[in-house]
Amino acid sequence: MRFSLFLPAVLITLLLAGLVSAAETSDGGLHTFYGEVVAIDQGKKVLQLKSGHQRFLFHYNDQTRITSTSGDIRLDRILRGTGAAVVMRVGEGNAGIALQIRFVPNANKMETLALISGRTVRGETIKGIAMSNFVDYQPPSDAWSGAQTVENSKYPGLFVLSIAPDGTVSNVTLRTSTGYPELDARALKWMKKWRFRPNTFTEVQLPMYYHFSRR
């Protein structure tokens, strides 16, 4: 059994006009966006996702790598509300060009957006997808193989990160357990690898969940 750690609401790039997330990777300015499927126009090759109360369009083509946790990649069978993680780059006119699309049926509800927040050095609160504009580094998702038997596919957790002036995580506090002490411990170590913009936050609250899948 394979255990993968996800933060659906953090794997988001804010794609408003003239604004691109600071959470760029070193391989050509790629970004990862997570949302729920609203519509797929196979004629125009456009995927529309919803994140919170906002909707975003992504263009795909024959070179776009499309996968699904269910194994089914027929776009006409992808249901509205299905989760989708899109690896994309910004194209002409600030359009989102999808390089990879991974559909996640029965995705974690996007209400978790309300749980993501950051307290700034000025005492202000930033919530939801706007948080992604202040992430300098997000470590790769944690994955672990074990023989543990589980009854459900996802176990939500909530963690509070204390942020140092240089943007590193100085301490992580468990607020809501995933239900497994060993997975909690792995998540605590994983979250200490995050980095945020210097002199921005004093505290960040992140929800997370482990997705369990048999291999």
PDB file of C-alpha atoms in Angstrom:
ATOM      1  CA  MET A   1       0.000   0.000   0.000  1.00  0.00           C
ATOM      2  CA  ARG A   2       1.299   3.436  -0.907  1.00  0.00           C
ATOM      3  CA  PHE A   3       0.784   6.528   1.232  1.00  0.00           C
ATOM      4  CA  SER A   4       1.047   9.921  -0.467  1.00  0.00           C
ATOM      5  CA  LEU A   5       0.872  13.262   1.293  1.00  0.00           C
ATOM      6  CA  PHE A   6      -1.123  15.980  -0.433  1.00  0.00           C
ATOM      7  CA  LEU A   7      -1.982  19.580   0.321  1.00  0.00           C
ATOM      8  CA  PRO A   8      -4.634  20.259  -2.286  1.00  0.00           C
ATOM      9  CA  ALA A   9      -5.256  23.832  -1.451  1.00  0.00           C
ATOM     10  CA  VAL A  10      -1.596  24.753  -1.336  1.00  0.00           C
ATOM     11  CA  LEU A  11      -0.753  23.208  -4.689  1.00  0.00           C
ATOM     12  CA  ILE A  12      -2.206  26.263  -6.330  1.00  0.00           C
ATOM     13  CA  THR A  13      -0.900  29.082  -8.489  1.00  0.00           C
ATOM     14  CA  LEU A  14      -2.776  32.363  -8.495  1.00  0.00           C
ATOM     15  CA  LEU A  15      -3.319  33.117 -12.177  1.00  0.00           C
ATOM     16  CA  LEU A  16      -4.820  36.563 -12.195  1.00  0.00           C
ATOM     17  CA  ALA A  17      -3.966  39.066 -14.906  1.00  0.00           C
ATOM     18  CA  GLY A  18      -0.366  40.159 -14.599  1.00  0.00           C
ATOM     19  CA  LEU A  19       0.232  38.067 -11.492  1.00  0.00           C
ATOM     20  CA  VAL A  20       2.101  34.758 -11.382  1.00  0.00           C
ATOM     21  CA  SER A  21       2.922  32.836  -8.223  1.00  0.00           C
ATOM     22  CA  ALA A  22       6.389  33.103  -6.729  1.00  0.00           C
ATOM     23  CA  ALA A  23       6.375  29.333  -6.243  1.00  0.00           C
ATOM     24  CA  GLU A  24       8.200  28.676  -9.504  1.00  0.00           C
ATOM     25  CA  THR A  25      10.352  25.636 -10.033  1.00  0.00           C
ATOM     26  CA  SER A  26      13.857  25.634 -11.443  1.00  0.00           C
ATOM     27  CA  ASP A  27      12.768  23.857 -14.619  1.00  0.00           C
ATOM     28  CA  GLY A  28      11.499  26.688 -16.765  1.00  0.00           C
ATOM     29  CA  GLY A  29       8.967  28.374 -14.508  1.00  0.00           C
ATOM     30  CA  LEU A  30       6.472  25.534 -14.126  1.00  0.00           C
ATOM     31  CA  HIS A  31       3.604  25.760 -11.671  1.00  0.00           C
ATOM     32  CA  THR A  32       1.195  23.291 -10.112  1.00  0.00           C
ATOM     33  CA  PHE A  33      -2.494  24.132  -9.774  1.00  0.00           C
ATOM     34  CA  TYR A  34      -5.171  22.098  -7.988  1.00  0.00           C
ATOM     35  CA  GLY A  35      -8.913  22.534  -8.447  1.00  0.00           C
ATOM     36  CA  GLU A  36     -12.224  20.840  -9.221  1.00  0.00           C
ATOM     37  CA  VAL A  37     -13.362  20.151 -12.776  1.00  0.00           C
ATOM     38  CA  VAL A  38     -16.125  22.489 -13.975  1.00  0.00           C
ATOM     39  CA  ALA A  39     -16.075  21.661 -17.694  1.00  0.00           C
ATOM     40  CA  ILE A  40     -13.930  20.118 -20.428  1.00  0.00           C
ATOM     41  CA  ASP A  41     -14.271  21.406 -24.010  1.00  0.00           C
ATOM     42  CA  GLN A  42     -12.643  18.708 -26.131  1.00  0.00           C
ATOM     43  CA  GLY A  43     -13.212  20.687 -29.320  1.00  0.00           C
ATOM     44  CA  LYS A  44     -11.300  23.739 -28.112  1.00  0.00           C
ATOM     45  CA  LYS A  45      -9.066  21.604 -25.857  1.00  0.00           C
ATOM     46  CA  VAL A  46      -9.814  23.685 -22.794  1.00  0.00           C
ATOM     47  CA  LEU A  47     -10.094  22.489 -19.186  1.00  0.00           C
ATOM     48  CA  GLN A  48     -12.001  24.684 -16.733  1.00  0.00           C
ATOM     49  CA  LEU A  49     -11.288  24.266 -13.017  1.00  0.00           C
ATOM     50  CA  LYS A  50     -12.785  25.836  -9.918  1.00  0.00           C
ATOM     51  CA  SER A  51     -10.811  26.810  -6.851  1.00  0.00           C
ATOM     52  CA  GLY A  52     -12.826  28.391  -4.081  1.00  0.00           C
ATOM     53  CA  HIS A  53     -15.165  30.875  -5.774  1.00  0.00           C
ATOM     54  CA  GLN A  54     -12.893  31.432  -8.786  1.00  0.00           C
ATOM     55  CA  ARG A  55     -12.661  29.604 -12.112  1.00  0.00           C
ATOM     56  CA  PHE A  56      -9.559  29.084 -14.239  1.00  0.00           C
ATOM     57  CA  LEU A  57      -9.012  27.952 -17.838  1.00  0.00           C
ATOM     58  CA  PHE A  58      -6.155  25.729 -18.994  1.00  0.00           C
ATOM     59  CA  HIS A  59      -5.331  24.924 -22.609  1.00  0.00           C
ATOM     60  CA  TYR A  60      -4.099  21.426 -23.422  1.00  0.00           C
ATOM     61  CA  ASN A  61      -2.922  19.710 -26.616  1.00  0.00           C
ATOM     62  CA  ASP A  62      -1.898  16.315 -27.968  1.00  0.00           C
ATOM     63  CA  GLN A  63       1.427  16.556 -26.101  1.00  0.00           C
ATOM     64  CA  THR A  64      -0.235  17.104 -22.720  1.00  0.00           C
ATOM     65  CA  ARG A  65       0.290  14.080 -20.466  1.00  0.00           C
ATOM     66  CA  ILE A  66      -3.070  13.072 -18.989  1.00  0.00           C
ATOM     67  CA  THR A  67      -3.348  10.519 -16.171  1.00  0.00           C
ATOM     68  CA  SER A  68      -5.881   9.508 -13.533  1.00  0.00           C
ATOM     69  CA  THR A  69      -5.734   7.732 -10.189  1.00  0.00           C
ATOM     70  CA  SER A  70      -8.607   5.555 -11.412  1.00  0.00           C
ATOM     71  CA  GLY A  71      -6.705   4.588 -14.558  1.00  0.00           C
ATOM     72  CA  ASP A  72      -9.398   6.054 -16.826  1.00  0.00           C
ATOM     73  CA  ILE A  73      -8.165   8.970 -18.944  1.00  0.00           C
ATOM     74  CA  ARG A  74     -11.123   9.352 -21.315  1.00  0.00           C
ATOM     75  CA  LEU A  75     -12.067  13.007 -20.972  1.00  0.00           C
ATOM     76  CA  ASP A  76     -15.715  12.329 -21.777  1.00  0.00           C
ATOM     77  CA  ARG A  77     -15.883  10.188 -18.637  1.00  0.00           C
ATOM     78  CA  ILE A  78     -14.390  12.766 -16.269  1.00  0.00           C
ATOM     79  CA  LEU A  79     -17.199  13.964 -14.013  1.00  0.00           C
ATOM     80  CA  ARG A  80     -17.836  17.505 -12.835  1.00  0.00           C
ATOM     81  CA  GLY A  81     -16.358  17.936  -9.355  1.00  0.00           C
ATOM     82  CA  THR A  82     -13.465  15.566  -9.997  1.00  0.00           C
ATOM     83  CA  GLY A  83     -10.182  16.882  -8.633  1.00  0.00           C
ATOM     84  CA  ALA A  84      -7.398  17.777 -11.052  1.00  0.00           C
ATOM     85  CA  ALA A  85      -3.739  18.664 -10.517  1.00  0.00           C
ATOM     86  CA  VAL A  86      -2.307  20.588 -13.482  1.00  0.00           C
ATOM     87  CA  VAL A  87       1.393  21.160 -14.110  1.00  0.00           C
ATOM     88  CA  MET A  88       1.454  24.205 -16.347  1.00  0.00           C
ATOM     89  CA  ARG A  89       3.415  27.107 -17.718  1.00  0.00           C
ATOM     90  CA  VAL A  90       2.230  30.610 -18.494  1.00  0.00           C
ATOM     91  CA  GLY A  91       1.731  31.154 -22.217  1.00  0.00           C
ATOM     92  CA  GLU A  92       0.956  34.161 -24.387  1.00  0.00           C
ATOM     93  CA  GLY A  93      -1.533  36.533 -22.818  1.00  0.00           C
ATOM     94  CA  ASN A  94      -0.915  34.965 -19.398  1.00  0.00           C
ATOM     95  CA  ALA A  95      -2.862  31.868 -20.507  1.00  0.00           C
ATOM     96  CA  GLY A  96      -2.307  28.622 -18.637  1.00  0.00           C
ATOM     97  CA  ILE A  97      -0.772  25.909 -20.847  1.00  0.00           C
ATOM     98  CA  ALA A  98      -1.201  22.429 -19.333  1.00  0.00           C
ATOM     99  CA  LEU A  99       1.805  20.119 -19.679  1.00  0.00           C
ATOM    100  CA  GLN A 100       0.414  17.448 -17.357  1.00  0.00           C
ATOM    101  CA  ILE A 101      -3.091  16.806 -16.013  1.00  0.00           C
ATOM    102  CA  ARG A 102      -3.793  14.258 -13.289  1.00  0.00           C
ATOM    103  CA  PHE A 103      -7.413  13.612 -12.367  1.00  0.00           C
ATOM    104  CA  VAL A 104      -8.223  12.541  -8.815  1.00  0.00           C
ATOM    105  CA  PRO A 105     -11.766  11.140  -8.421  1.00  0.00           C
ATOM    106  CA  ASN A 106     -13.443  11.820  -5.075  1.00  0.00           C
ATOM    107  CA  ALA A 107     -10.987  14.635  -4.455  1.00  0.00           C
ATOM    108  CA  ASN A 108     -10.625  16.304  -1.087  1.00  0.00           C
ATOM    109  CA  LYS A 109     -13.286  18.996  -0.794  1.00  0.00           C
ATOM    110  CA  MET A 110     -12.108  22.484  -1.648  1.00  0.00           C
ATOM    111  CA  GLU A 111     -13.634  23.771   1.581  1.00  0.00           C
ATOM    112  CA  THR A 112     -10.149  23.080   2.950  1.00  0.00           C
ATOM    113  CA  LEU A 113      -9.209  26.394   1.334  1.00  0.00           C
ATOM    114  CA  ALA A 114     -10.847  28.089   4.298  1.00  0.00           C
ATOM    115  CA  LEU A 115      -8.376  26.368   6.633  1.00  0.00           C
ATOM    116  CA  ILE A 116      -5.273  27.729   4.908  1.00  0.00           C
ATOM    117  CA  SER A 117      -4.098  30.988   6.377  1.00  0.00           C
ATOM    118  CA  GLY A 118      -0.998  32.973   7.192  1.00  0.00           C
ATOM    119  CA  ARG A 119      -0.414  35.658   9.810  1.00  0.00           C
ATOM    120  CA  THR A 120       1.915  38.332   8.471  1.00  0.00           C
ATOM    121  CA  VAL A 121       4.559  40.265  10.366  1.00  0.00           C
ATOM    122  CA  ARG A 122       2.125  43.212  10.304  1.00  0.00           C
ATOM    123  CA  GLY A 123      -0.577  41.183  11.998  1.00  0.00           C
ATOM    124  CA  GLU A 124      -2.671  40.777   8.846  1.00  0.00           C
ATOM    125  CA  THR A 125      -4.250  37.486   7.755  1.00  0.00           C
ATOM    126  CA  ILE A 126      -3.928  36.046   4.256  1.00  0.00           C
ATOM    127  CA  LYS A 127      -6.181  33.122   3.304  1.00  0.00           C
ATOM    128  CA  GLY A 128      -6.911  30.685   0.509  1.00  0.00           C
ATOM    129  CA  ILE A 129      -5.124  30.556  -2.822  1.00  0.00           C
ATOM    130  CA  ALA A 130      -3.485  33.951  -2.252  1.00  0.00           C
ATOM    131  CA  MET A 131      -1.115  32.106   0.096  1.00  0.00           C
ATOM    132  CA  SER A 132       0.626  30.484  -2.885  1.00  0.00           C
ATOM    133  CA  ASN A 133       2.096  33.853  -3.872  1.00  0.00           C
ATOM    134  CA  PHE A 134       4.291  33.777  -0.770  1.00  0.00           C
ATOM    135  CA  VAL A 135       5.726  30.259  -1.075  1.00  0.00           C
ATOM    136  CA  ASP A 136       9.403  30.203  -2.066  1.00  0.00           C
ATOM    137  CA  TYR A 137       9.774  26.422  -1.859  1.00  0.00           C
ATOM    138  CA  GLN A 138       7.305  23.564  -1.531  1.00  0.00           C
ATOM    139  CA  PRO A 139       8.941  20.131  -1.086  1.00  0.00           C
ATOM    140  CA  PRO A 140       7.820  17.224  -3.288  1.00  0.00           C
ATOM    141  CA  SER A 141       4.864  15.235  -1.949  1.00  0.00           C
ATOM    142  CA  ASP A 142       5.867  12.646   0.614  1.00  0.00           C
ATOM    143  CA  ALA A 143       5.247   9.005  -0.305  1.00  0.00           C
ATOM    144  CA  TRP A 144       5.671   5.930   1.860  1.00  0.00           C
ATOM    145  CA  SER A 145       4.981   2.244   1.256  1.00  0.00           C
ATOM    146  CA  GLY A 146       3.667   0.174   4.153  1.00  0.00           C
ATOM    147  CA  ALA A 147       1.479  -2.789   4.958  1.00  0.00           C
ATOM    148  CA  GLN A 148      -0.955  -0.955   7.190  1.00  0.00           C
ATOM    149  CA  THR A 149      -4.647  -1.701   6.587  1.00  0.00           C
ATOM    150  CA  VAL A 150      -6.953   1.311   6.287  1.00  0.00           C
ATOM    151  CA  GLU A 151     -10.713   1.684   5.947  1.00  0.00           C
ATOM    152  CA  ASN A 152     -10.907   5.076   4.255  1.00  0.00           C
ATOM    153  CA  SER A 153      -8.912   6.696   1.493  1.00  0.00           C
ATOM    154  CA  LYS A 154      -8.096  10.031   3.127  1.00  0.00           C
ATOM    155  CA  TYR A 155      -7.316  11.224   6.638  1.00  0.00           C
ATOM    156  CA  PRO A 156      -7.299  15.018   7.035  1.00  0.00           C
ATOM    157  CA  GLY A 157      -4.839  16.745   9.318  1.00  0.00           C
ATOM    158  CA  LEU A 158      -4.091  20.327  10.299  1.00  0.00           C
ATOM    159  CA  PHE A 159      -0.665  21.747  11.149  1.00  0.00           C
ATOM    160  CA  VAL A 160       0.538  25.159  12.357  1.00  0.00           C
ATOM    161  CA  LEU A 161       3.962  26.317  11.144  1.00  0.00           C
ATOM    162  CA  SER A 162       6.004  28.935  13.015  1.00  0.00           C
ATOM    163  CA  ILE A 163       7.931  30.983  10.454  1.00  0.00           C
ATOM    164  CA  ALA A 164      11.339  32.591  11.075  1.00  0.00           C
ATOM    165  CA  PRO A 165      12.224  36.023   9.590  1.00  0.00           C
ATOM    166  CA  ASP A 166      14.231  34.346   6.796  1.00  0.00           C
ATOM    167  CA  GLY A 167      11.139  32.391   5.679  1.00  0.00           C
ATOM    168  CA  THR A 168      12.184  28.992   7.019  1.00  0.00           C
ATOM    169  CA  VAL A 169       9.971  26.908   9.310  1.00  0.00           C
ATOM    170  CA  SER A 170      11.269  27.030  12.879  1.00  0.00           C
ATOM    171  CA  ASN A 171       8.611  24.789  14.420  1.00  0.00           C
ATOM    172  CA  VAL A 172       5.555  22.727  13.435  1.00  0.00           C
ATOM    173  CA  THR A 173       2.640  22.065  15.794  1.00  0.00           C
ATOM    174  CA  LEU A 174       0.079  19.320  15.198  1.00  0.00           C
ATOM    175  CA  ARG A 175      -3.424  20.717  15.622  1.00  0.00           C
ATOM    176  CA  THR A 176      -5.507  17.893  14.086  1.00  0.00           C
ATOM    177  CA  SER A 177      -4.113  14.375  13.723  1.00  0.00           C
ATOM    178  CA  THR A 178      -4.338  12.283  10.548  1.00  0.00           C
ATOM    179  CA  GLY A 179      -5.300   9.372  12.770  1.00  0.00           C
ATOM    180  CA  TYR A 180      -1.915   7.673  12.487  1.00  0.00           C
ATOM    181  CA  PRO A 181       0.971   8.761  14.782  1.00  0.00           C
ATOM    182  CA  GLU A 182       3.605   7.544  12.311  1.00  0.00           C
ATOM    183  CA  LEU A 183       2.080   9.550   9.468  1.00  0.00           C
ATOM    184  CA  ASP A 184       1.771  12.594  11.740  1.00  0.00           C
ATOM    185  CA  ALA A 185       5.505  12.330  12.486  1.00  0.00           C
ATOM    186  CA  ARG A 186       6.357  12.083   8.779  1.00  0.00           C
ATOM    187  CA  ALA A 187       4.193  15.093   8.005  1.00  0.00           C
ATOM    188  CA  LEU A 188       5.862  17.141  10.763  1.00  0.00           C
ATOM    189  CA  LYS A 189       9.308  16.473   9.256  1.00  0.00           C
ATOM    190  CA  TRP A 190       8.043  17.163   5.743  1.00  0.00           C
ATOM    191  CA  MET A 191       6.503  20.522   6.634  1.00  0.00           C
ATOM    192  CA  LYS A 192       9.748  21.771   8.144  1.00  0.00           C
ATOM    193  CA  LYS A 193      11.194  21.763   4.609  1.00  0.00           C
ATOM    194  CA  TRP A 194       8.857  24.524   3.413  1.00  0.00           C
ATOM    195  CA  ARG A 195      10.156  28.030   2.775  1.00  0.00           C
ATOM    196  CA  PHE A 196       8.195  31.244   2.492  1.00  0.00           C
ATOM    197  CA  ARG A 197       9.140  34.754   1.405  1.00  0.00           C
ATOM    198  CA  PRO A 198      11.406  36.356   4.023  1.00  0.00           C
ATOM    199  CA  ASN A 199       9.836  38.813   6.458  1.00  0.00           C
ATOM    200  CA  THR A 200       6.304  37.891   5.373  1.00  0.00           C
ATOM    201  CA  PHE A 201       4.721  35.447   7.834  1.00  0.00           C
ATOM    202  CA  THR A 202       5.074  34.666  11.509  1.00  0.00           C
ATOM    203  CA  GLU A 203       2.653  31.727  11.366  1.00  0.00           C
ATOM    204  CA  VAL A 204       1.088  29.561   8.658  1.00  0.00           C
ATOM    205  CA  GLN A 205      -1.769  27.084   9.073  1.00  0.00           C
ATOM    206  CA  LEU A 206      -1.872  24.205   6.560  1.00  0.00           C
ATOM    207  CA  PRO A 207      -4.406  21.386   6.152  1.00  0.00           C
ATOM    208  CA  MET A 208      -3.164  18.144   4.628  1.00  0.00           C
ATOM    209  CA  TYR A 209      -4.216  14.586   3.985  1.00  0.00           C
ATOM    210  CA  TYR A 210      -2.657  11.282   3.080  1.00  0.00           C
ATOM    211  CA  HIS A 211      -4.114   9.477   0.086  1.00  0.00           C
ATOM    212  CA  PHE A 212      -3.973   5.702   0.357  1.00  0.00           C
ATOM    213  CA  SER A 213      -3.685   3.647  -2.830  1.00  0.00           C
ATOM    214  CA  ARG A 214      -2.771   0.026  -3.429  1.00  0.00           C
ATOM    215  CA  ARG A 215       0.149  -0.684  -5.772  1.00  0.00           C
TER     216      ARG A 215
END
